[in-house]
Amino acid sequence: MAEPPSPTHDADENRPESDLIAQAQNGNLDAFNVLVRRYQDVCYNLAYRLMGDETSAEDATQEAFIKAYQRLDGYRGGSFEGWLKRIVSNTCYDEMRRRQRRPIVYLEDMVAPDSDDEAPLPAETPTPEQVAQTHELQRAIARCIRSLTLDQRMVLVLSDVEGLRYDAIAEQLQIAQGTVKSRLSRARLAVRRCLQGVSELLPAQFRLAE
Amino acid sequence: MTNLSPQDFDLLSAHLDGALSATEAQKLEERLAQDAELQREWQALQMMVGALRDLPLRPAPRDFSLTPEQVGASREREPRRIITARRGWFGLASVASLLVVVGLAILINQAPPPDEPVLVAVAPTHVTDTATERLLASPTADETPEPLMQAEALTDDEALMDDEALPDDEPPIATFDMLEDVLEQADLSAELADDSLDADIAEDIAEDGVGAMRAFALTPDTSLEDEDEAFALDAVMEQAPSIAETLPQAVPAMPPASAPMDVEGDWLSIVLQWALSFLRGLVGG
């Protein structure tokens, strides 16, 4: 049966997600690309935080979307964004395992000091000192992420960046929830200890105890 | 450095995620109220995780929309192997089932008792090969379009079952012994594999021809990834040429053809040709 005529680009962008998924599952690449454009920011963001550099994150994101298209039959409902992110994180994990190396550029680049449009702005109006401290803390955290093992980084990013619960992380990484809990604690402790070494500009809580 | 123990940090981390029981949480809260160091670490942990959660979104640097070429190219990049089987089991099943097919063909050629038509019907209906189509189109078959019915008709053919067609003074070329020899080759191949599980599987398959046929039909394209299992499969593959080389000898050794045996000679030849090409394909790959 012939595909119906493609609607205009704008109309595509506004179509319900369920319709787009169904059409994509029938091989409609245009419909799938609407979903790509809808979720590419969050998917790239996740890939970037896991991979640590732009080039690797781009490659992983592209590969993940290709995999997602090829595996659309495996989508069984639920959050399509979550389904995509699982593919992204698995793709990143596989690639990092393959490389067996640390990222070349780490999360510190996520907090570009000269990039005003990316500066975090908490909902409650902070004082300039608080803004500076938060910004500095994020950059320091990003630097400390390099001390984490791949498994620790996966859990830390999925939990503390993506906000996933233990059970979701356990399912995604195919590990026990107890492992998620302990691995996350170790990752946080590693970052915490790392922060104590770069504490001059950080809030008082992070400074070295005398 | 902080004097906080990893165990205490585990408690704080779990407390932050709401993963402590009510009792554990209450005890920890009581300690936090009295322990300045613990309180300091608790605040630091909250701030650190809060900073992680507030990291700004890094937008995509470009449009990741897929092109048909990307999708097509990515599919072409998928690794393909001649034996794309999962865990080697499929490969073993394939070889064993192939041997069973050949054995059954030989067995049919030996004119089995007329009350065994089901055995004949099973083999060709599980083989979706052009050779099977040619086989089912044999002149001895009825014109019934259903393959299974054709196979049954084939076995019911009086000429096909005519033992008189075999000269009494010539030993039968294809016998149950030959079938057993073929199956023993499969067993021997399995024993060569340095994997007792796969050897057991191969033995089971060899002992159960119908099961092997079903395994062959029901295990589609999967991936052979485990090297140990690949080794086990390789061991079987190494035996395949010797098995294959013995097969053509049966064809010229067929007894002088009466009219019914001509039909069966074609029948067997088709199956053997298919089997040989299959084996060579496997080994050559």
Coordinates of N, CA and C in Angstrom, one line a residue, chain A residues 106-108 137-149 153 156 187 190-198 202, chain B residues 48:
Chain A
Y106 N 36.3 16.1 29.3 CA 35.4 15.6 30.3 C 34.3 16.6 30.5
L107 N 33.5 16.2 31.5 CA 32.3 17.0 31.7 C 32.5 18.5 32.0
E108 N 33.7 18.8 32.3 CA 33.9 20.2 32.6 C 33.5 21.1 31.5
L137 N 31.2 25.1 41.3 CA 31.0 23.7 41.8 C 30.8 22.8 40.6
Q138 N 29.9 23.2 39.7 CA 29.7 22.3 38.5 C 30.9 22.0 37.7
R139 N 31.7 23.1 37.5 CA 32.9 22.8 36.8 C 33.9 21.9 37.5
A140 N 33.9 22.1 38.8 CA 34.8 21.2 39.7 C 34.3 19.8 39.6
I141 N 33.0 19.6 39.7 CA 32.4 18.3 39.7 C 32.7 17.7 38.3
A142 N 32.6 18.5 37.3 CA 32.9 17.9 35.9 C 34.3 17.4 35.9
R143 N 35.3 18.2 36.5 CA 36.7 17.8 36.4 C 36.8 16.5 37.2
C144 N 36.1 16.3 38.3 CA 36.2 15.2 39.2 C 35.6 13.9 38.6
I145 N 34.7 14.1 37.6 CA 34.1 12.9 37.1 C 35.1 12.0 36.4
R146 N 36.2 12.5 36.0 CA 37.2 11.7 35.3 C 37.8 10.7 36.2
S147 N 37.7 10.8 37.5 CA 38.2 9.8 38.4 C 37.3 8.6 38.5
L148 N 36.1 8.7 37.9 CA 35.2 7.6 38.1 C 35.5 6.5 37.1
T149 N 35.2 5.3 37.5 CA 35.2 4.2 36.5 C 34.0 4.3 35.6
R153 N 30.4 6.0 36.5 CA 30.0 7.2 35.7 C 28.6 6.9 35.2
L156 N 26.2 7.3 38.0 CA 26.1 8.7 38.5 C 25.3 9.5 37.5
A187 N 30.5 6.2 43.7 CA 30.7 7.3 42.7 C 30.6 8.7 43.4
A190 N 33.6 9.3 45.5 CA 34.8 9.6 44.7 C 34.8 11.0 44.3
V191 N 33.7 11.5 43.8 CA 33.6 12.9 43.4 C 33.7 13.8 44.6
R192 N 33.1 13.4 45.7 CA 33.2 14.2 46.9 C 34.7 14.4 47.4
R193 N 35.4 13.3 47.4 CA 36.8 13.4 47.8 C 37.7 14.2 46.8
C194 N 37.3 14.0 45.5 CA 38.0 14.8 44.5 C 37.7 16.3 44.7
L195 N 36.5 16.7 45.1 CA 36.2 18.1 45.3 C 37.0 18.7 46.4
Q196 N 37.4 17.8 47.4 CA 38.1 18.4 48.5 C 39.5 18.9 48.1
G197 N 39.9 18.4 46.9 CA 41.2 18.8 46.4 C 41.2 20.1 45.6
V198 N 40.0 20.5 45.3 CA 39.9 21.7 44.5 C 38.9 22.7 45.1
L202 N 35.1 26.8 46.3 CA 33.8 26.1 46.5 C 33.2 26.5 47.8
Chain B
M48 N 26.3 18.8 46.1 CA 27.0 18.2 45.0 C 26.0 17.6 44.0

